[in-house]
């Protein structure tokens, strides 16, 4: 089995690193082709906690990786101005409070808030309270179950991550070739790609091609014409302008997404700079205006010229077609509101590892593997799409054309059912394949004021005085834990993930 990966962005090098480590005994050779003249997309800084499993699977040391990628910890995303102008909440990685009498805590809080001021959901998550105080500690260092009940991810420079993994993969035997693909050779009877031709005339043949060529989709689309499901009617933002700026103030261990009139703006603090971008719908705002909104809302001076990006949200009809598997932007793109793209790359890789074709696959087995792979990835994409769309529709905002568009939208059935069930009963329907578990849905729904008609009636079986005491005890436990946790910047220095001099400004 010879594998050729086309593209050396985050997707290409993550795939190369994983395949070279995990399929050593199955793959004879892995070649990765990338072009220095075709740049990578150059954005993509916030991640989901699952990436820790990916790194751990490769045996990567956390602090070494963080130091080389200028990484910070991420405890969640703060959403500002989404439910209403002036609102803010954090979607953390983990659950809220502690189950009481076998019933999730948010159900008890729904009752409590009917009877007075017992705080909001955010007060009952260690990760959120730590984030808002710019503190960090590892879950295992928490002194109580509540102080351990959170997850974390990273904010990093994706270009440096790709470089880091490139070294890892090449040490594991991956051959890197520099060149531009100008042609592909196809086997007429099967329709498979047999080789790619580079601009210097070199031909690279392989049994399996992995298309990580970004939005171009050189093999999956330009050659095999997989087709694209356009989801712009649900996620219509189609452009972004990105710019890094100088970092000022404390180093926050969370990403911020602020809703704007025709889109939203991200802020992602890294060790050496803060990443910023304005994702927008060009129907309602010009490139100049969108850039001006972005530049007006930076923490510090811009460090480069703003970069414009164009995209169409959706996914390929087939992620795996013939002997080509598309991973990364080549497979599809959903806007970066919940930092899901690198995670979807990881999903693509994990599923490929599980369903990797054996040396002599029978044609039928191979067809079954492809069908399974495509079905799994399609579900992943659809479920992320629904979750992103929830942010736009669970809102009272109607102060611009874009927000009015969302208030009149017909939702995908899958999302409409989920919202209906939540309003009816206060429960989140579960699913098997999907990146966001019920606490994530609850964080956004309650964070954006989508309250169910009633709390779980079984909550009334529990003594109300005891409930109030327990809620207070939880908040005290979390506050105590956060008080004892280290400042985020100090924590990075303490574990050797950053140097003191570099972060000195973080404490100003
Ligand atoms: C505005 C925006 C914000 C984002 N923010 C986030 C985020 O916060 N978190 C997150 O997880 N994701 C984010 N993403 C997505 C993330 O950037 C990508 O998923 C990730 O970088 C992977 O990109 P890629 O490797 O698929 O493609 P690219 O980075 O575009 O790489 C493509 C590669 O293919 C090569 N190539 C292309 N054509 C040829 C050819 N003909 N011959 C040879 N080589 C070729 C190029 O040289 C390059 O190496 C964001 C995306 C956008 C657009």
Coordinates of C-alpha atoms and ligand atoms in Angstrom, one line a residue:
X1 CA 0.0 0.0 0.0
X2 CA 1.5 3.3 -1.1
X3 CA -0.1 6.5 0.1
X4 CA 0.2 10.0 -1.4
X5 CA -1.0 13.0 0.6
X6 CA -1.5 16.2 -1.5
X7 CA -1.2 19.3 0.6
X8 CA 1.0 20.4 3.5
X9 CA -1.4 22.5 5.6
X10 CA -2.7 21.5 9.0
X11 CA -4.8 18.7 7.4
X12 CA -1.9 17.3 5.3
X13 CA 0.6 17.1 8.1
X14 CA -1.9 15.9 10.7
X15 CA -2.8 13.0 8.3
X16 CA 0.9 12.3 7.6
X17 CA 1.8 12.2 11.2
X18 CA -1.1 9.9 12.2
X19 CA -0.7 7.5 9.3
X20 CA 3.1 7.2 9.7
X21 CA 2.7 6.4 13.4
X22 CA -0.5 4.3 13.5
X23 CA -0.3 2.3 10.2
X24 CA 3.4 1.5 10.1
X25 CA 2.8 -2.2 9.4
X26 CA 0.2 -1.6 6.6
X27 CA 1.6 1.3 4.6
X28 CA 4.8 0.8 2.5
X29 CA 5.4 4.4 1.7
X30 CA 3.9 7.8 2.5
X31 CA 4.7 10.8 0.2
X32 CA 3.4 14.3 0.9
X33 CA 3.4 16.8 -1.9
X34 CA 3.2 20.5 -1.0
X35 CA 3.9 23.7 -2.8
X36 CA 5.7 26.7 -1.4
X37 CA 4.1 28.9 -4.0
X38 CA 0.5 27.9 -3.1
X39 CA 0.1 29.2 0.4
X40 CA -1.9 27.5 3.1
X41 CA -5.1 29.1 4.3
X42 CA -3.1 30.6 7.2
X43 CA -5.8 30.8 9.8
X44 CA -7.1 28.4 12.4
X45 CA -6.0 28.9 15.9
X46 CA -8.7 27.6 18.2
X47 CA -9.3 23.9 18.8
X48 CA -11.5 21.5 20.7
X49 CA -10.4 19.2 23.6
X50 CA -10.3 16.1 21.4
X51 CA -7.0 17.3 19.9
X52 CA -5.4 16.3 23.1
X53 CA -6.2 12.7 22.3
X54 CA -4.7 13.1 18.9
X55 CA -1.5 14.5 20.3
X56 CA -1.3 11.9 23.0
X57 CA -1.9 9.2 20.4
X58 CA 1.3 10.4 18.7
X59 CA 3.2 10.5 22.0
X60 CA 3.6 14.3 21.8
X61 CA 4.8 16.0 25.0
X62 CA 2.3 18.8 25.9
X63 CA 4.6 21.5 27.0
X64 CA 7.1 21.0 24.2
X65 CA 4.3 21.2 21.7
X66 CA 2.8 24.3 23.3
X67 CA 6.2 26.0 23.4
X68 CA 6.8 25.4 19.7
X69 CA 3.3 26.4 18.6
X70 CA 3.1 29.5 20.8
X71 CA 0.0 27.9 22.4
X72 CA -2.2 28.9 25.2
X73 CA -4.8 26.9 27.0
X74 CA -8.5 27.2 26.0
X75 CA -11.2 26.6 28.5
X76 CA -14.1 27.6 26.3
X77 CA -15.6 30.3 24.1
X78 CA -17.1 33.5 25.4
X79 CA -20.1 34.6 23.2
X80 CA -20.9 38.3 23.4
X81 CA -24.0 40.0 22.0
X82 CA -25.5 36.7 20.6
X83 CA -28.8 36.2 22.5
X84 CA -29.3 40.0 22.8
X85 CA -27.0 43.0 22.6
X86 CA -25.1 43.3 25.9
X87 CA -25.5 39.5 26.8
X88 CA -22.5 37.3 27.4
X89 CA -22.0 33.7 28.3
X90 CA -19.2 31.1 28.0
X91 CA -19.6 27.7 26.3
X92 CA -17.1 25.6 28.3
X93 CA -15.7 22.1 27.8
X94 CA -17.6 20.2 30.4
X95 CA -20.7 20.0 32.5
X96 CA -22.4 22.4 34.9
X97 CA -22.7 21.8 38.7
X98 CA -23.4 18.3 40.2
X99 CA -26.2 15.9 39.6
X100 CA -28.7 16.0 42.5
X101 CA -31.0 13.0 43.1
X102 CA -29.9 11.7 39.7
X103 CA -31.1 14.8 37.9
X104 CA -28.8 17.1 36.0
X105 CA -28.0 20.3 37.8
X106 CA -29.3 22.7 35.2
X107 CA -32.8 21.3 35.8
X108 CA -32.5 22.4 39.5
X109 CA -31.1 25.7 38.4
X110 CA -34.1 26.3 36.2
X111 CA -36.2 26.0 39.4
X112 CA -33.9 28.0 41.5
X113 CA -33.9 30.9 39.1
X114 CA -37.7 31.1 39.2
X115 CA -37.4 31.8 43.0
X116 CA -34.6 34.3 43.2
X117 CA -31.1 35.1 42.3
X118 CA -29.0 32.0 42.4
X119 CA -26.6 33.0 39.6
X120 CA -26.5 31.7 36.1
X121 CA -25.3 28.4 34.6
X122 CA -21.8 29.9 34.1
X123 CA -21.3 30.3 37.9
X124 CA -21.5 26.5 38.2
X125 CA -18.6 25.5 35.9
X126 CA -15.0 25.6 37.2
X127 CA -13.7 26.1 33.7
X128 CA -15.7 29.2 33.1
X129 CA -15.0 30.9 36.5
X130 CA -11.3 30.1 36.0
X131 CA -11.3 31.4 32.4
X132 CA -13.0 34.7 33.4
X133 CA -10.3 35.2 36.1
X134 CA -7.5 34.3 33.7
X135 CA -6.5 31.3 35.8
X136 CA -5.6 27.8 34.8
X137 CA -4.8 24.4 36.3
X138 CA -5.1 20.9 35.0
X139 CA -8.3 19.0 35.8
X140 CA -6.4 16.4 37.8
X141 CA -5.1 19.1 40.2
X142 CA -8.6 20.0 41.3
X143 CA -9.3 19.4 45.0
X144 CA -12.9 18.3 44.5
X145 CA -15.0 16.6 41.8
X146 CA -16.4 20.0 40.8
X147 CA -12.9 21.4 40.4
X148 CA -12.0 18.5 38.2
X149 CA -15.1 18.5 36.0
X150 CA -13.8 20.4 33.0
X151 CA -11.9 19.9 29.8
X152 CA -9.5 22.1 27.9
X153 CA -8.1 22.6 24.5
X154 CA -5.4 24.9 23.0
X155 CA -5.2 28.1 21.1
X156 CA -2.1 27.9 18.8
X157 CA -0.5 29.0 15.6
X158 CA -1.8 26.4 13.1
X159 CA 1.1 27.1 10.8
X160 CA 3.6 26.2 13.5
X161 CA 1.5 23.2 14.4
X162 CA 1.8 21.9 10.8
X163 CA 5.5 22.6 10.9
X164 CA 5.8 20.7 14.2
X165 CA 4.0 17.7 12.8
X166 CA 6.0 17.9 9.6
X167 CA 9.1 17.2 11.6
X168 CA 7.4 14.4 13.4
X169 CA 6.1 12.8 10.2
X170 CA 9.4 13.1 8.4
X171 CA 11.2 11.5 11.3
X172 CA 8.7 8.7 11.0
X173 CA 9.6 8.1 7.3
X174 CA 7.2 10.4 5.4
X175 CA 8.8 11.7 2.2
X176 CA 8.1 15.3 1.5
X177 CA 8.2 16.6 -2.1
X178 CA 8.0 20.2 -3.2
X179 CA 6.0 20.9 -6.3
X180 CA 2.7 21.9 -7.9
X181 CA 0.3 19.3 -9.2
X182 CA -0.4 20.1 -12.8
X183 CA -2.1 16.9 -14.0
X184 CA -3.6 13.6 -12.7
X185 CA -3.6 10.2 -14.4
X186 CA -6.8 8.2 -14.2
X187 CA -7.3 4.4 -14.8
X188 CA -10.0 4.4 -17.4
X189 CA -11.8 1.2 -16.2
X190 CA -11.9 1.9 -12.5
X191 CA -11.9 5.7 -12.5
X192 CA -9.1 5.6 -9.8
X193 CA -6.3 8.1 -9.7
X194 CA -3.1 6.3 -10.5
X195 CA -0.6 9.1 -10.4
X196 CA -0.2 12.9 -10.1
X197 CA 2.2 14.9 -12.3
X198 CA 4.2 17.8 -10.8
X199 CA 5.3 21.0 -12.6
X200 CA 8.8 19.6 -12.9
X201 CA 7.5 16.5 -14.8
X202 CA 7.9 14.2 -11.8
X203 CA 5.1 11.6 -11.5
X204 CA 4.0 10.2 -8.2
X205 CA 1.9 7.0 -8.3
X206 CA 0.1 5.6 -5.3
X207 CA -2.7 3.2 -4.3
X208 CA -4.5 5.7 -2.1
X209 CA -4.5 9.5 -2.4
X210 CA -5.5 11.8 0.4
X211 CA -6.6 15.2 -0.8
X212 CA -5.6 17.8 1.7
X213 CA -5.2 20.6 -1.0
X214 CA -7.6 23.0 0.8
X215 CA -10.5 24.8 -0.7
X216 CA -9.2 23.8 -4.2
X217 CA -10.0 20.1 -3.7
X218 CA -7.6 19.3 -6.5
X219 CA -8.2 15.6 -6.6
X220 CA -11.7 15.2 -5.0
X221 CA -13.3 18.0 -7.0
X222 CA -11.2 19.2 -9.9
X223 CA -10.4 15.6 -10.9
X224 CA -13.1 13.3 -9.6
X225 CA -16.0 15.9 -9.4
X226 CA -17.4 14.7 -6.1
X227 CA -19.9 17.7 -6.1
X228 CA -20.5 20.1 -3.2
X229 CA -23.5 20.4 -0.9
X230 CA -23.9 24.2 -0.5
X231 CA -25.2 25.1 2.9
X232 CA -25.2 28.8 2.4
X233 CA -29.0 29.0 3.0
X234 CA -28.3 28.1 6.7
X235 CA -24.8 29.4 7.2
X236 CA -24.6 32.3 4.8
X237 CA -21.5 34.1 6.1
X238 CA -19.1 33.6 3.2
X239 CA -16.1 35.8 3.8
X240 CA -13.6 36.6 6.6
X241 CA -11.0 39.2 7.1
X242 CA -8.2 38.2 9.5
X243 CA -5.4 40.1 11.2
X244 CA -3.1 39.4 14.2
X245 CA -2.5 42.2 16.7
X246 CA -0.2 42.9 19.6
X247 CA -1.3 41.2 22.8
X248 CA -2.2 43.4 25.7
X249 CA -3.5 42.8 29.1
X250 CA -3.8 39.4 30.9
X251 CA -3.4 36.3 28.9
X252 CA -7.0 34.9 28.7
X253 CA -7.4 31.1 28.5
X254 CA -10.5 31.4 26.2
X255 CA -11.6 32.5 22.8
X256 CA -14.1 35.3 22.3
X257 CA -16.7 35.4 19.6
X258 CA -18.6 38.7 19.4
X259 CA -21.7 39.0 17.2
X260 CA -21.7 41.9 14.8
X261 CA -24.4 43.4 12.5
X262 CA -23.5 41.2 9.5
X263 CA -21.4 38.4 11.1
X264 CA -19.1 38.0 14.1
X265 CA -15.6 38.7 15.2
X266 CA -13.1 36.3 16.8
X267 CA -10.3 37.0 19.3
X268 CA -7.9 34.3 20.1
X269 CA -5.0 35.0 22.5
X270 CA -1.7 33.2 21.7
X271 CA 1.6 33.6 23.5
X272 CA 3.2 36.0 21.0
X273 CA 0.1 37.7 19.5
X274 CA -3.7 37.8 19.5
X275 CA -5.4 36.4 16.4
X276 CA -8.5 38.3 15.2
X277 CA -11.0 37.9 12.4
X278 CA -14.3 39.2 11.2
X279 CA -16.5 36.5 9.6
X280 CA -19.3 38.2 7.6
X281 CA -22.0 37.9 4.9
X282 CA -21.0 40.0 2.0
X283 CA -24.7 40.6 1.1
X284 CA -24.9 43.1 4.0
X285 CA -21.5 44.6 4.4
X286 CA -18.7 45.5 2.1
X287 CA -15.1 44.3 2.4
X288 CA -13.9 47.8 3.4
X289 CA -16.6 48.1 6.1
X290 CA -15.9 44.6 7.4
X291 CA -12.2 45.4 7.6
X292 CA -12.9 48.7 9.4
X293 CA -15.1 47.0 12.0
X294 CA -12.3 44.5 12.7
X295 CA -9.6 47.1 12.9
X296 CA -11.6 49.2 15.3
X297 CA -12.1 46.3 17.7
X298 CA -8.5 45.1 18.3
X299 CA -6.8 45.0 21.6
X300 CA -3.6 46.5 20.2
X301 CA -1.9 47.6 17.0
X302 CA -2.3 45.3 14.0
X303 CA 0.8 43.3 13.2
X304 CA 0.2 42.8 9.5
X305 CA -2.1 43.8 6.6
X306 CA -5.6 42.3 7.0
X307 CA -6.0 39.1 4.9
X308 CA -9.3 38.5 3.0
X309 CA -10.7 34.9 2.8
X310 CA -13.6 33.6 0.7
X311 CA -15.6 30.4 1.4
X312 CA -18.8 28.6 0.8
X313 CA -20.1 26.6 3.7
X314 CA -21.0 23.0 3.0
X315 CA -19.4 19.7 2.3
X316 CA -18.4 17.4 -0.5
X317 CA -21.1 14.9 -1.7
X318 CA -18.4 12.2 -1.2
X319 CA -15.5 12.6 1.2
X320 CA -14.1 9.3 -0.1
X321 CA -14.5 8.7 -3.8
X322 CA -12.7 6.0 -5.8
X323 CA -9.2 5.9 -4.2
X324 CA -9.2 9.5 -3.1
X325 CA -10.1 10.6 0.5
X326 CA -10.6 14.3 1.1
X327 CA -9.6 15.6 4.5
X328 CA -9.6 19.2 5.8
X329 CA -10.9 22.1 3.7
X330 CA -10.8 19.9 0.6
X331 CA -13.7 17.9 2.3
X332 CA -15.8 20.9 3.3
X333 CA -16.0 23.9 5.5
X334 CA -18.2 25.2 8.2
X335 CA -17.5 28.6 9.6
X336 CA -15.1 28.7 12.6
X337 CA -17.6 29.8 15.2
X338 CA -17.0 26.8 17.4
X339 CA -13.5 26.0 16.3
X340 CA -14.6 22.8 14.6
X341 CA -12.4 22.5 11.4
X342 CA -9.3 21.1 12.9
X343 CA -11.5 18.8 14.9
X344 CA -13.2 17.6 11.7
X345 CA -9.7 16.9 10.2
X346 CA -9.1 14.7 13.3
X347 CA -12.5 13.0 12.7
X348 CA -11.5 12.3 9.1
X349 CA -8.2 10.8 10.2
X350 CA -9.7 8.7 13.0
X351 CA -12.3 7.3 10.7
X352 CA -9.8 6.6 8.0
X353 CA -7.5 4.8 10.4
X354 CA -10.4 2.6 11.4
X355 CA -11.6 1.9 7.9
X356 CA -8.2 1.9 6.2
X357 CA -8.2 -0.5 3.1
X358 CA -6.3 -3.7 3.7
X359 CA -3.6 -4.8 1.4
X360 CA -5.9 -6.7 -1.0
X361 CA -9.4 -5.4 -0.3
X362 CA -12.2 -7.2 -2.0
X363 CA -14.1 -4.7 -4.1
X364 CA -17.3 -5.1 -2.0
X365 CA -15.5 -4.6 1.3
X366 CA -13.9 -1.5 -0.1
X367 CA -17.3 -0.2 -1.2
X368 CA -18.7 -0.8 2.3
X369 CA -15.8 1.0 3.9
X370 CA -16.2 4.0 1.7
X371 CA -20.0 4.1 2.4
X372 CA -19.4 3.8 6.1
X373 CA -16.7 6.6 6.0
X374 CA -18.9 8.9 4.0
X375 CA -21.9 8.3 6.2
X376 CA -20.0 9.0 9.4
X377 CA -18.4 12.2 8.0
X378 CA -21.7 13.4 6.6
X379 CA -23.3 13.0 10.0
X380 CA -20.4 14.8 11.7
X381 CA -20.7 17.8 9.3
X382 CA -24.5 18.0 9.6
X383 CA -24.4 17.9 13.4
X384 CA -21.8 20.7 13.5
X385 CA -23.8 22.7 11.0
X386 CA -26.9 22.4 13.3
X387 CA -24.9 23.4 16.4
X388 CA -23.5 26.5 14.6
X389 CA -26.9 27.5 13.3
X390 CA -28.3 27.3 16.8
X391 CA -26.2 30.3 17.7
X392 CA -27.8 32.4 15.0
X393 CA -31.4 31.4 15.6
X394 CA -31.5 31.3 19.4
X395 CA -31.6 35.0 19.6
X396 CA -33.9 38.0 20.1
X397 CA -31.7 40.1 17.8
X398 CA -33.4 41.8 14.9
X399 CA -31.3 45.0 14.7
X400 CA -29.9 44.3 11.2
X401 CA -30.8 42.6 7.9
X402 CA -28.7 39.6 8.8
X403 CA -30.4 38.9 12.1
X404 CA -33.9 39.4 10.5
X405 CA -32.9 36.8 7.9
X406 CA -32.3 34.3 10.6
X407 CA -35.5 35.0 12.4
X408 CA -37.4 34.1 9.2
X409 CA -35.5 31.0 8.4
X410 CA -36.8 27.4 7.9
X411 CA -34.4 25.3 9.9
X412 CA -33.1 21.8 8.9
X413 CA -35.5 19.3 10.4
X414 CA -32.8 17.8 12.6
X415 CA -32.2 21.2 14.4
X416 CA -35.9 22.1 14.5
X417 CA -36.7 18.8 16.3
X418 CA -33.9 19.3 18.7
X419 CA -35.1 22.8 19.7
X420 CA -38.7 21.7 19.9
X421 CA -37.8 18.9 22.2
X422 CA -35.7 21.2 24.4
X423 CA -38.5 23.7 24.7
X424 CA -41.1 21.0 25.4
X425 CA -39.2 19.0 27.9
X426 CA -35.9 20.6 28.7
X427 CA -33.8 17.7 27.4
X428 CA -31.3 17.5 24.6
X429 CA -31.8 14.6 22.2
X430 CA -28.6 12.5 22.2
X431 CA -26.8 11.1 19.2
X432 CA -24.0 8.7 18.6
X433 CA -21.8 10.5 16.0
X434 CA -21.5 14.1 16.8
X435 CA -18.9 16.3 18.4
X436 CA -21.1 18.3 20.8
X437 CA -22.6 16.5 23.8
X438 CA -25.7 17.8 25.7
X439 CA -23.8 20.2 28.0
X440 CA -22.7 22.1 25.0
X441 CA -26.2 22.4 23.6
X442 CA -27.5 23.4 27.0
X443 CA -24.7 26.1 27.4
X444 CA -25.8 27.7 24.1
X445 CA -29.5 27.4 24.6
X446 CA -29.6 28.7 28.1
X447 CA -26.8 31.2 27.3
X448 CA -28.9 32.6 24.6
X449 CA -32.1 32.6 26.7
X450 CA -33.8 29.7 25.0
X451 CA -35.5 28.4 28.1
X452 CA -37.7 25.3 28.3
X453 CA -41.4 25.7 29.3
X454 CA -40.8 23.8 32.5
X455 CA -38.1 22.2 34.5
X456 CA -38.1 18.5 35.2
X457 CA -41.0 17.9 37.6
X458 CA -39.0 15.4 39.6
X459 CA -36.9 18.3 40.8
X460 CA -39.8 19.2 43.1
X461 CA -39.2 16.0 45.0
X462 CA -36.1 17.5 46.4
X463 CA -36.1 19.7 49.5
X464 CA -35.9 23.3 48.4
X465 CA -33.9 24.6 51.4
X466 CA -31.3 21.8 50.8
X467 CA -31.2 22.6 47.1
X468 CA -30.3 26.2 47.9
X469 CA -27.6 25.2 50.3
X470 CA -26.1 22.8 47.8
X471 CA -26.1 25.4 45.0
X472 CA -24.3 27.8 47.3
X473 CA -21.8 25.1 48.3
X474 CA -21.0 24.4 44.7
X475 CA -20.3 28.0 44.0
X476 CA -18.1 28.3 47.1
X477 CA -16.2 25.2 46.1
X478 CA -15.6 26.5 42.6
X479 CA -14.6 30.0 43.9
X480 CA -12.1 28.4 46.4
X481 CA -10.6 26.3 43.6
X482 CA -10.2 29.2 41.3
X483 CA -8.6 31.3 44.0
X484 CA -5.9 28.6 44.5
X485 CA -5.3 28.1 40.8
X486 CA -2.3 29.7 39.1
X487 CA -2.5 32.7 36.8
X488 CA -2.7 31.3 33.2
X489 CA 0.6 32.9 32.1
X490 CA 2.4 31.8 35.2
X491 CA 1.1 28.2 34.6
X492 CA 2.5 28.2 31.1
X493 CA 5.9 29.3 32.4
X494 CA 5.8 26.8 35.3
X495 CA 5.4 23.8 32.9
X496 CA 8.0 25.1 30.5
X497 CA 5.4 25.8 27.7
X498 CA 6.4 29.5 27.6
X499 CA 9.3 31.7 28.7
X500 CA 8.8 34.3 31.3
X501 CA 10.2 37.1 29.2
X502 CA 7.8 36.4 26.3
X503 CA 4.8 36.5 28.6
X504 CA 5.9 39.4 30.7
X505 CA 3.4 41.7 29.1
X506 CA 0.6 39.3 29.9
X507 CA 0.7 40.5 33.5
X508 CA 0.6 44.2 32.7
Ligands
LIG1 C1 -11.6 32.4 8.4 C2 -11.2 31.1 8.9 C3 -11.0 30.9 10.2 C4 -10.6 29.6 10.7 N1 -10.5 29.4 12.1 C5 -10.3 28.2 12.5 C6 -10.2 27.9 13.9 O1 -10.2 28.8 14.8 N2 -10.1 26.6 14.3 C7 -10.1 25.6 13.4 O2 -10.1 24.4 13.9 N3 -10.1 25.8 12.1 C8 -10.2 27.1 11.7 N4 -10.3 27.3 10.3 C9 -10.0 26.2 9.4 C10 -8.6 25.8 9.3 O3 -7.8 26.9 8.9 C11 -8.3 24.6 8.4 O4 -9.2 23.6 8.7 C12 -6.9 24.1 8.5 O5 -6.0 25.1 8.4 C13 -6.7 23.1 7.5 O6 -6.5 23.6 6.2 P1 -6.1 22.6 5.1 O7 -4.8 21.9 5.4 O8 -7.2 21.7 4.7 O9 -5.8 23.5 3.8 P2 -4.7 24.6 3.5 O10 -4.1 25.2 4.7 O11 -5.3 25.5 2.5 O12 -3.5 23.8 2.8 C14 -3.6 23.4 1.5 C15 -2.3 22.8 1.0 O13 -2.4 22.2 -0.3 C16 -1.3 22.6 -1.1 N5 -1.8 22.7 -2.5 C17 -3.0 23.2 -3.0 N6 -3.0 23.0 -4.3 C18 -1.9 22.4 -4.7 C19 -1.4 22.0 -5.9 N7 -2.0 22.1 -7.1 N8 -0.1 21.4 -5.9 C20 0.6 21.2 -4.8 N9 0.1 21.6 -3.5 C21 -1.1 22.2 -3.5 C22 -0.9 24.0 -0.5 O14 0.4 24.3 -0.9 C23 -1.1 23.8 1.0 O15 0.1 23.1 1.5 C24 -10.5 28.5 9.8 C25 -10.7 28.7 8.4 C26 -11.1 30.0 8.0 C27 -11.3 30.2 6.5

